[in-house]
Structure formats: structure tokens, C-alpha cells
Coordinates of C-alpha atoms in Angstrom, one line a residue:
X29 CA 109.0 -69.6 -45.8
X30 CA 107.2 -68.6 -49.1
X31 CA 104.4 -71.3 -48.5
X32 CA 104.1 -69.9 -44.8
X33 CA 103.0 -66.7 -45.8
X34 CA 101.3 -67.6 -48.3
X35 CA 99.1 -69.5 -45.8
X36 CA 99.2 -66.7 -43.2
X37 CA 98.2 -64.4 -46.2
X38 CA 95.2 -66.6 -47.0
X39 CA 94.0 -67.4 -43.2
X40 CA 94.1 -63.7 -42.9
X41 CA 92.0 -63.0 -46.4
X42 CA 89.3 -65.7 -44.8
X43 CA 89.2 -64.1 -41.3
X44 CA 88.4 -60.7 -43.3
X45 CA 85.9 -62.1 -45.3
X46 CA 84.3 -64.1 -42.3
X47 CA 83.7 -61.0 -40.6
X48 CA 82.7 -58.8 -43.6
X49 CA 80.2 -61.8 -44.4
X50 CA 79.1 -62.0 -40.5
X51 CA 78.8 -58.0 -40.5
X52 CA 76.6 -58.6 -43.6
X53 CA 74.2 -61.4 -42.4
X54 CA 73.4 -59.3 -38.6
X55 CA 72.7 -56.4 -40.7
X56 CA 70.5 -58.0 -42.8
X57 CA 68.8 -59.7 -39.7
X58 CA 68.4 -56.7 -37.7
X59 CA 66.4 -54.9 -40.8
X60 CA 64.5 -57.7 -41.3
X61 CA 63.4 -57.8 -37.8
X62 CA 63.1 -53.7 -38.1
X63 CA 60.4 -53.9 -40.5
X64 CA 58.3 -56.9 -39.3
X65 CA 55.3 -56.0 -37.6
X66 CA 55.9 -57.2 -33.8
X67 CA 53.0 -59.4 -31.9
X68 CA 50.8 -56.8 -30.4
X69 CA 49.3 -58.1 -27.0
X70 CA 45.5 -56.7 -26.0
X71 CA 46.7 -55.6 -22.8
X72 CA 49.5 -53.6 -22.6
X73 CA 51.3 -52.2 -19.4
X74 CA 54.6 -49.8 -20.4
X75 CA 57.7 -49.8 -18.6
X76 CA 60.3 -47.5 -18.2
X77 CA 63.0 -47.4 -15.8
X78 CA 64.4 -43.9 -15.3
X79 CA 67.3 -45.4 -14.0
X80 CA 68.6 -46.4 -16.8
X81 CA 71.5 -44.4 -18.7
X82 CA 69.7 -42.6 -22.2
X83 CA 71.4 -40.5 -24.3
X84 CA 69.3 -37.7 -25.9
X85 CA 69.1 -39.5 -28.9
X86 CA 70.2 -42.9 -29.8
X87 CA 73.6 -44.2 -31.6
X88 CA 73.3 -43.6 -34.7
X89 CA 76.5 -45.6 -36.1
X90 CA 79.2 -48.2 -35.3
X91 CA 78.1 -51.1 -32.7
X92 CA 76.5 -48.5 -30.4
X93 CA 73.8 -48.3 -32.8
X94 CA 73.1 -52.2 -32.3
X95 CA 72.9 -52.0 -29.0
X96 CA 69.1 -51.1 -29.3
X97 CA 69.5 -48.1 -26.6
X98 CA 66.4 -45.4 -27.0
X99 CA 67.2 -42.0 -26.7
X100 CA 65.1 -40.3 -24.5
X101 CA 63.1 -37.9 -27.2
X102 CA 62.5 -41.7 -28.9
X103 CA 61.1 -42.3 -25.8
X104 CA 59.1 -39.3 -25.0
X105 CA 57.9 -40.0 -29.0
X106 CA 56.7 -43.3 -28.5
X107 CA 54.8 -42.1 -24.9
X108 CA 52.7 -39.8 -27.0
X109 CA 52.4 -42.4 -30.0
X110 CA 50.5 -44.9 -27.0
X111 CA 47.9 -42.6 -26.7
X112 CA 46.3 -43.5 -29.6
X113 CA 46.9 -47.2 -28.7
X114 CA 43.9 -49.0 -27.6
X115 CA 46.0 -51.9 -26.0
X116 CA 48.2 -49.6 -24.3
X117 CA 46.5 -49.3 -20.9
X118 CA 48.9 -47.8 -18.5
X119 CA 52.7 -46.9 -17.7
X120 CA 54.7 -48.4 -15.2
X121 CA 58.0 -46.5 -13.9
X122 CA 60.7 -47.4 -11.8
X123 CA 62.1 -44.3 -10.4
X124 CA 65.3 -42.5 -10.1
X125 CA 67.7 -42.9 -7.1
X126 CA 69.9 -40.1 -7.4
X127 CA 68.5 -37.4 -10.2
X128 CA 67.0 -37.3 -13.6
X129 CA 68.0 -34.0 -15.4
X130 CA 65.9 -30.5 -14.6
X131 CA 64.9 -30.4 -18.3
X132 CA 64.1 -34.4 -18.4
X133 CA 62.4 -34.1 -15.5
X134 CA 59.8 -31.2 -16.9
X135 CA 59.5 -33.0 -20.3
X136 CA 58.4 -36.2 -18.7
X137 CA 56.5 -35.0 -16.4
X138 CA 54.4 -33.2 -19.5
X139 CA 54.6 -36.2 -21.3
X140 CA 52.8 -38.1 -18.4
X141 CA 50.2 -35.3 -17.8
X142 CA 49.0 -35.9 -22.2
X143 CA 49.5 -39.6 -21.7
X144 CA 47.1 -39.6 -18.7
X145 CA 44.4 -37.0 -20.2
X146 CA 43.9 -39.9 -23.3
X147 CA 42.4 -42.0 -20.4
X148 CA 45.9 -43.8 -19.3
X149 CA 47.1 -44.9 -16.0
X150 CA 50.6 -44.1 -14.6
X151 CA 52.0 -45.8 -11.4
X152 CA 55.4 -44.7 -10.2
X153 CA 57.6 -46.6 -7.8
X154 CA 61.0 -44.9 -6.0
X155 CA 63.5 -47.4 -3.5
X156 CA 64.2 -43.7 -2.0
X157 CA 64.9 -40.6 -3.4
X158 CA 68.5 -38.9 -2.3
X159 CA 68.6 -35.5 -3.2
X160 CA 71.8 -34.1 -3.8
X161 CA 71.5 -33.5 -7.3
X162 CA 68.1 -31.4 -6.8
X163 CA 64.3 -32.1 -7.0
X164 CA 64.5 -33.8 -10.4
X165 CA 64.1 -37.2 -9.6
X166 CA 60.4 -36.5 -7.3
X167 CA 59.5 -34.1 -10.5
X168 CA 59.9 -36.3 -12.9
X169 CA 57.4 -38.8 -11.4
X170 CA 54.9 -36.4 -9.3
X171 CA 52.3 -36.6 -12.2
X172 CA 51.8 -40.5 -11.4
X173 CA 48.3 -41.7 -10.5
X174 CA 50.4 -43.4 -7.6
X175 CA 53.4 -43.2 -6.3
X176 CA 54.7 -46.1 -4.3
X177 CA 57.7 -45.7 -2.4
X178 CA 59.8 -49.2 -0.6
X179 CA 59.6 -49.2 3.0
X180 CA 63.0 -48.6 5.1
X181 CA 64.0 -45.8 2.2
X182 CA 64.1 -42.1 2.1
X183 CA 63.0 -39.4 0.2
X184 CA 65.4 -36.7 0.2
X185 CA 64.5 -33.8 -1.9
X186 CA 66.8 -30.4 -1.4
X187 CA 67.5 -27.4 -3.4
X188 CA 69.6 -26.6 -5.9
X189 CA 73.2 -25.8 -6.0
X190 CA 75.8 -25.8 -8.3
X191 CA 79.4 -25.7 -8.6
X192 CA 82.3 -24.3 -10.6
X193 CA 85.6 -25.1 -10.7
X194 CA 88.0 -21.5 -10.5
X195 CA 91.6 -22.8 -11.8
X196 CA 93.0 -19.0 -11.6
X197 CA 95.4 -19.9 -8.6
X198 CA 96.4 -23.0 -10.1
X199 CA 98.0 -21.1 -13.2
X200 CA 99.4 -18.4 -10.8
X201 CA 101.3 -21.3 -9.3
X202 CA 102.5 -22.6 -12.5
X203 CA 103.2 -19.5 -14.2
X204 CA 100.7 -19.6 -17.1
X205 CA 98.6 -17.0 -18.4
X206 CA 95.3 -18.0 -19.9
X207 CA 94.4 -15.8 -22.9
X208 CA 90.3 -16.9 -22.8
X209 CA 88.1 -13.4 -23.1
X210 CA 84.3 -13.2 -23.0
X211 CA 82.3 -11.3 -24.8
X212 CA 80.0 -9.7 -22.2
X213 CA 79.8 -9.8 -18.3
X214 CA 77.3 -12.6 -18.3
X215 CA 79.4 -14.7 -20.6
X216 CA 80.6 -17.2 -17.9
X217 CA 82.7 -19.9 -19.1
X218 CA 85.9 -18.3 -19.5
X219 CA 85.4 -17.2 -15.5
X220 CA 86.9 -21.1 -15.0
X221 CA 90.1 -20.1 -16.3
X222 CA 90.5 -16.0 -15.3
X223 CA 89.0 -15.8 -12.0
X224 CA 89.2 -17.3 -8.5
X225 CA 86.0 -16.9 -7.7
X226 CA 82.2 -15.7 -8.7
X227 CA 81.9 -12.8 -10.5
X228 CA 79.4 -11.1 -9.4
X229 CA 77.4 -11.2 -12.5
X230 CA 78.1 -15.0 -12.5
X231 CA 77.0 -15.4 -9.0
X232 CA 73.9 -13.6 -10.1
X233 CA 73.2 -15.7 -12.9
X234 CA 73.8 -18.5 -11.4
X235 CA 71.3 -18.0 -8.2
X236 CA 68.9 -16.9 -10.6
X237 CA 68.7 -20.2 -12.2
X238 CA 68.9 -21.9 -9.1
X239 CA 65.6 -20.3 -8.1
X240 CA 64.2 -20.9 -11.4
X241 CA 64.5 -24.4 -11.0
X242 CA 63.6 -24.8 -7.5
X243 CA 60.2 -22.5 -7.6
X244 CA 59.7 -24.2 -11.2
X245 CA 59.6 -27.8 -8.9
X246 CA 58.1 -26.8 -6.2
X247 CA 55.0 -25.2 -8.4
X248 CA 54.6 -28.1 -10.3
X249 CA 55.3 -31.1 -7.4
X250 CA 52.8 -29.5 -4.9
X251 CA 49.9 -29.1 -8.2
X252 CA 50.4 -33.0 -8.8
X253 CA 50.6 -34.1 -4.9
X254 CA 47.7 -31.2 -4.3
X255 CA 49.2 -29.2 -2.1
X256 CA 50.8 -25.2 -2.0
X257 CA 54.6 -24.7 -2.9
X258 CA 54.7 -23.1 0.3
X259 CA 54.1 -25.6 2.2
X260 CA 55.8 -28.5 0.0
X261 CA 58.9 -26.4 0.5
X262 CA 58.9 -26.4 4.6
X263 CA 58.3 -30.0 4.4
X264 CA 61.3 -30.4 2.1
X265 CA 63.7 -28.4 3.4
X266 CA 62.9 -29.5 6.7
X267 CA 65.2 -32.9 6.1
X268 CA 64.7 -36.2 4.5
X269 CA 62.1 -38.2 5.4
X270 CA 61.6 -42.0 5.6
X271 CA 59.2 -43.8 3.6
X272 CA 56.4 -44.0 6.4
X273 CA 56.7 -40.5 7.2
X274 CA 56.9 -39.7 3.2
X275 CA 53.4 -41.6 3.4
X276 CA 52.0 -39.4 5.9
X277 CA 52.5 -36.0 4.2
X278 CA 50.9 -37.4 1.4
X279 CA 54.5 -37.5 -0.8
X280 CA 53.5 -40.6 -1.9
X281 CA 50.4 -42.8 -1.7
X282 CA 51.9 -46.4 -1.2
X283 CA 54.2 -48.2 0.4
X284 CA 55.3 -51.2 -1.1
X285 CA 58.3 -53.6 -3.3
X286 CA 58.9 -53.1 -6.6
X287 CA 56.9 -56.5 -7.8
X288 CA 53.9 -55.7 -5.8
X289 CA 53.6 -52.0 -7.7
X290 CA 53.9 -53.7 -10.9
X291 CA 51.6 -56.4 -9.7
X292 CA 49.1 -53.5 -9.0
X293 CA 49.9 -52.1 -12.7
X294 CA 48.9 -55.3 -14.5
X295 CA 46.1 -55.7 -12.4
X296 CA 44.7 -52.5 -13.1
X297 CA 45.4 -53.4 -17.3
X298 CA 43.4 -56.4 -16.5
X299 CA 45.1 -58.7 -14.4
X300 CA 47.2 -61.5 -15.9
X301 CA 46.1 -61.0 -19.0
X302 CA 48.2 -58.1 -19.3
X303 CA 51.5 -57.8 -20.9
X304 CA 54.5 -55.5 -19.5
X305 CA 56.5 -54.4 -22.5
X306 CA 59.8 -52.0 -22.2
X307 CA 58.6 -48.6 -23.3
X308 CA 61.8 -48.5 -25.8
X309 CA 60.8 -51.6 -27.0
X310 CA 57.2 -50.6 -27.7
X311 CA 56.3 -50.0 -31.8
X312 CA 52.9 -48.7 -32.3
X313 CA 50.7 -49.6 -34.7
X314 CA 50.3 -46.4 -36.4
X315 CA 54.1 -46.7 -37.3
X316 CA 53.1 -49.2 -40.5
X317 CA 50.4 -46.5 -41.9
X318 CA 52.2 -45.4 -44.9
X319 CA 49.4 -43.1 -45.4
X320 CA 49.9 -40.9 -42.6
X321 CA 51.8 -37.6 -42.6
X322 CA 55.7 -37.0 -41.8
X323 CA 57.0 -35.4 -39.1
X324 CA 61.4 -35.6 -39.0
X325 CA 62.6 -35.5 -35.7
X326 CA 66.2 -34.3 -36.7
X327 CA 68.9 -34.6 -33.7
X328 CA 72.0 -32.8 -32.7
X329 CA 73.7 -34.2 -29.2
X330 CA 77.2 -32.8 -28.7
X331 CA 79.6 -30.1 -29.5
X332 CA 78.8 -28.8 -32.8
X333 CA 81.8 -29.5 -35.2
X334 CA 82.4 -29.1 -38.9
X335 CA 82.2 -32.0 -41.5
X336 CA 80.6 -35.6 -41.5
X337 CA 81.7 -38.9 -40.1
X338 CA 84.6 -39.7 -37.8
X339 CA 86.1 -42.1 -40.5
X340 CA 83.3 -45.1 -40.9
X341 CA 84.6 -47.3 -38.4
X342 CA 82.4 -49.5 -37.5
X343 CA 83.9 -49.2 -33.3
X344 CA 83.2 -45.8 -32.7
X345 CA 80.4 -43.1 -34.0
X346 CA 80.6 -40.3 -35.7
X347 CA 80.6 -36.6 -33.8
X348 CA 77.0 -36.7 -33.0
X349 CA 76.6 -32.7 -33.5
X350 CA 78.6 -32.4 -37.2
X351 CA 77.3 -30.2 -39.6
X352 CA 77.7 -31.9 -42.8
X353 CA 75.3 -34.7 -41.1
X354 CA 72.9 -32.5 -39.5
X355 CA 72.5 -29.9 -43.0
X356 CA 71.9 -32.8 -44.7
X357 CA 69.3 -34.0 -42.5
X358 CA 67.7 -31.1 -43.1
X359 CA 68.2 -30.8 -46.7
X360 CA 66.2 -34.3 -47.3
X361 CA 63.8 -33.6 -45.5
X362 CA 62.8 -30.4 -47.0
X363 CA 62.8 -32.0 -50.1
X364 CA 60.9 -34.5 -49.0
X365 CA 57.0 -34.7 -50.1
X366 CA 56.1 -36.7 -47.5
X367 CA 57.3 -34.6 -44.5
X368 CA 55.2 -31.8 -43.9
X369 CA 57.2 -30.3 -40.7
X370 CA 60.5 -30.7 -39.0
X371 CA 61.2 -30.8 -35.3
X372 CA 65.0 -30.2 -34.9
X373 CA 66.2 -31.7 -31.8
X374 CA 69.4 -29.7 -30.0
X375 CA 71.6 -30.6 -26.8
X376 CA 74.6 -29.0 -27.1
X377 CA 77.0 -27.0 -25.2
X378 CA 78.3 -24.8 -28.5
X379 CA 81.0 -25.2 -30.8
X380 CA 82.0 -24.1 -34.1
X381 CA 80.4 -20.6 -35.5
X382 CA 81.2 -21.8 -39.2
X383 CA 79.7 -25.1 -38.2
X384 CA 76.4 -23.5 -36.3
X385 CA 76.6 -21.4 -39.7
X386 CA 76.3 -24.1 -41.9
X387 CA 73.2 -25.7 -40.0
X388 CA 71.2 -22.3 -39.7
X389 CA 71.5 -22.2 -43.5
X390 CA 70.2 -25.5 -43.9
X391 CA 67.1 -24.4 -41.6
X392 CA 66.3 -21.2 -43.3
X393 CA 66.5 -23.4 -46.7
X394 CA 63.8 -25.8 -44.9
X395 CA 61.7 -23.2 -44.3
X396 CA 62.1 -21.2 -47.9
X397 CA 61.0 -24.7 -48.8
X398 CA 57.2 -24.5 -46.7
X399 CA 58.7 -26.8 -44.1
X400 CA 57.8 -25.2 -40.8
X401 CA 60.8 -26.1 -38.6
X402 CA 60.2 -26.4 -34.8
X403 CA 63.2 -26.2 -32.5
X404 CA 63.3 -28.9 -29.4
X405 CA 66.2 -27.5 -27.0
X406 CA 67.5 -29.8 -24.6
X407 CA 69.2 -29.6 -21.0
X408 CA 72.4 -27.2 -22.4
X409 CA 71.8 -24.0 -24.7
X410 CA 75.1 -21.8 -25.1
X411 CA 76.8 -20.2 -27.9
X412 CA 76.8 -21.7 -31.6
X413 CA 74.0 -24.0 -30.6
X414 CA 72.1 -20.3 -30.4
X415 CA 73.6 -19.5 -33.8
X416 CA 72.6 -22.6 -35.7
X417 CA 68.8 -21.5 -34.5
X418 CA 68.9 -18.2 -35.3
X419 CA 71.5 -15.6 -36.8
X420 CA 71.3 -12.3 -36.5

């Protein structure tokens, strides 16, 4: 029995170090391959499908990290970083089907509009737009030089609604008694829990953004297709509309299959000497000039939350919003020659007030230090996300 375990114990001591020592060696790999310079073609068509699931801001940690997944502000960063790029001739996107995000949809479509005025092509292609989830996924690609849509598809673009779940009755039932309070009328969360219905200052916020959002699209769609918002909204809201008619209104310019759009995007970046490259995939050039001046792009994504890490474990990641990590982002940063500004990225629903606290100190320190900071807010803003920016 004594020589079993021993055995067992010593099978067990190399499976740990096997995997320690694999660990090791794919680490190693993967920075090796981070700081090589990568091939750079002559002819360079972008890619970016907008189907595709991106956080705000990639993994940081654990195997999600590996995975190589951009987050979208890396990929709104390395848009704007093209534009310099000589090679770089054009972008070629692969619409959404169902939706994009309100706030995506406007900080694409802006990224587009600076990647085109450096001299760049963009050429858009939708299998049908449905939709239910608002105007976001035509906004976010109205900008295109072309839009090419698949025939036997339809674009659907409605208003905006939204809903909220009342769970009042539900604790009536059961007998329970939520003890949630907000702080003013226009404070709308805890209506979830205490009311059956709209308030009516949360019905009244809540249309108002509505119609924010919906003239906001309208305004900007009808600039790009060249039209008025008045009469890109009958059209609209008249119904969905197949791809041919879609065509006819001048919603998009093209009908066609995916491979003959991106045959038309290499062909306009030179034909087959062109080279499509996956826009998260794409390093520029100007990344290896040592000489040039920092920007930190600092990120938060996620309930803010006292402390650090979630324990190390290599299986899951760290609270994406904790304080401990985000302050000390900050921190080096500021006291760091090299960076001469920080942009501090937020998407966040709220959380902790000592937490939020903790980060607004590290900002004001940042800036006590000559370090303008810049705030980038995302698709949420509610309570201590507000604080962490600014406390009064």
C-alpha cells in the first residue's frame, strides 16, 4: 500500500509540474509572438464583423485572456491607428442581424466618418436587418461608402422600446416586503421591486430616452443615406422592407452575397493583390515607435467592487471593475514619464460608493500629477460609476 501511494503521490507531483511547465512554455510563446513585428502586406483591406460577441474591453486574466478576443474600444483604437497606415486601404464590415448597442452604434459610426476623411474606403454588407432591438444595427453602418444588402432579406428598422420588469405583485403574493428606497423620484431602479407599474417620473424618463435615441438615429441615418429624418422615418415606420425595395429608397446601394461585397472591397484595394486582415488582428506599424508619446487607455467593465483579483485562478478573471486594480492603473500611469494623458474607459451599471471612492481619488491624484484625464463612458452610466468620475 505504502509503495502505491507513493507512486500515486509522485504521478500526481509530475502531472502538476507538466502543467505548470506547459502553462510556462504557451506563456512564453504567446509574448514572443506579442512583440514580433507581424508581415505587413502593401495592400490591406480590414474586416470586422459586427456580429461577433465583444466585450468593452478584452479579458484581462485567466484563459479568457488567451483567447485573443478585442474589446471593442481596442477595436475602435486600432480603426483610428489605420489612418495613418499607408497599406491600410479600406474596411470591410459584415453587418449586424439583430442590434449593435445605441452607444456602439454612435461610436462606430464616428469612427468610420475619421477613418474615411484620411482618404479610406468603407463597404458594408447586412443578410437583413430585423429590428426589434431598435435602429442600431442600420446606424452603425449608414456611414459606409456602400452598403450591400443580400437579396431575399429584410431590413427592418423600428423604434425604440423598452421594458421593465415590476415584481410588486409577486411579493404581495408571497408575503415579502422589499425594503429598497431611492433617493429622488427619477432614481428608477428600486421601482422593479416597489411598484407595479411606471411611475410617472419613470415613464417620463424613460420616453424621453426613447426619443433621444430614435431622433438621434434618424438625424444621423438620413445625413449618411442623404435624405431628411422626416422622411427616413415614414419610410421606416411604414414596415420592413425587402432587400429590392430597400434598394429602391436608396437604404442601400447594392444588392449582392457576402463574397461578391468583399470581392468588390479587394478590388477596390487593388484587386488580388490585396490582403483582408481581421481588424482585431491588425497591429500597426506605429505600435513599434518607442519614440512616440503615451496615451493609457485605462478600463473599467462591470459592477464596481472593492479590492483586486478574484483569487489568481487561472479559470476565471478577476471582477473587471475592482478598485484596487483600476487605482493602480491609474497610479502608474501618472507616474509614468512616458504617458502624457489618460483616457479612462467606464461601462458600468454602479456599485460600491467606498469603491467609486477609492478610484475618484486615484483620478484627482493623476491629475495633481499634470496628467490630463479624459473620461470614455460607455453604454450604462448610473450611480458610483458617476462618483468614481466626479465627487461632489
Amino acid at each position: 500500500m505504502k509503495t502505491f501511494l507513493l507512486s500515486m503521490a509522485g504521478a500526481f507531483a509530475a502531472m502538476i509540474l507538466f502543467i505548470v511547465l506547459g502553462f510556462f512554455f504557451l506563456f512564453t510563446l504567446i509574448g514572443i509572438a506579442a512583440g514580433a513585428k507581424p508581415p505587413h502586406p502593401d495592400n490591406i483591406v480590414l474586416t470586422l464583423d459586427l456580429n461577433a460577441g465583444y466585450p468593452d474591453q478584452a479579458p484581462s486574466s485567466g484563459f479568457a485572456a488567451l483567447s485573443g478576443t478585442p474589446g471593442f474600444i481596442d477595436l475602435l483604437i486600432k480603426l483610428k491607428d489605420a489612418e495613418t497606415d499607408d497599406a491600410v486601404k479600406g474596411l470591410f464590415i459584415r453587418g449586424a442581424d439583430f442590434g449593435f448597442g445605441t452607444t456602439r452604434a454612435e461610436e462606430l459610426r464616428e469612427a468610420l466618418k475619421s477613418f474615411q476623411a484620411s482618404g479610406k474606403f468603407v463597404i458594408a454588407h447586412s443578410q437583413g436587418m430585423f429590428g426589434a432591438s431598435g435602429p442600431s444595427a442600420f446606424h452603425s453602418i449608414s456611414a459606409a461608402d456602400e452598403i450591400w444588402m443580400q437579396p431575399g432579406t429584410d431590413l427592418m428598422v423600428t423604434g425604440v422600446t423598452f421594458e421593465t420588469e415590476f415584481l410588486k405583485g409577486l411579493f404581495e403574493k408571497i408575503d415579502l416586503e422589499p425594503q429598497i428606497y431611492p433617493f429622488y423620484e427619477y432614481k428608477n431602479a428600486p421601482n422593479s421591486y416597489n411598484e407595479a407599474g411606471y411611475t410617472e417620473p419613470h415613464r417620463e424618463a424613460m420616453v424621453a430616452l426613447a426619443n433621444s435615441i430614435w431622433a438621434t438615429a434618424l438625424d444621423e441615418i438620413a445625413e449618411d443615406r442623404g435624405t431628411s429624418a422626416g422622411q427616413l422615418r415614414t419610410v421606416l415606420e411604414s414596415g420592413p422592407k425587402p432587400a429590392e425595395t430597400a434598394l429602391e429608397l436608396k437604404l442601400v446601394d447594392k444588392l449582392g452575397w457576402p463574397e461578391e461585397a468583399e470581392e468588390a472591397a479587394k478590388e477596390r484595394a487593388g484587386g488580388d493583390d490585396a490582403e483582408m486582415i481581421d481588424l482585431g488582428m491588425y497591429v500597426s506599424p506605429a505600435k513599434y515607435d518607442s519614440k512616440a508619446p503615451l496615451i493609457a487607455v485605462i478600463g473599467g467593465e462591470g459592477p464596481i467592487v472593492t479590492g483586486g483579483s478574484a483569487g489568481g485562478s487561472p479559470f476565471s478573471d478577476p471582477p473587471a471593475f475592482a478598485s484596487d486594480m483600476i487605482a493602480r492603473a491609474i497610479l502608474d500611469a501618472a507616474e509614468d514619464e512616458d504617458v502624457k494623458a489618460i483616457v479612462f474607459r467606464v461601462e458600468s451599471p454602479g456599485g460600491s460608493p467606498t469603491a467609486s471612492d477609492q478610484i475618484w481619488r486615484a483620478v484627482e491624484r493623476a491629475q495633481e500629477a499634470g496628467k490630463p484625464v479624459v473620461v470614455s463612458m460607455g453604454s450604462l452610466a448610473a450611480s458610483g460609476r458617476i462618483l468614481c468620475l466626479d465627487r461632489r
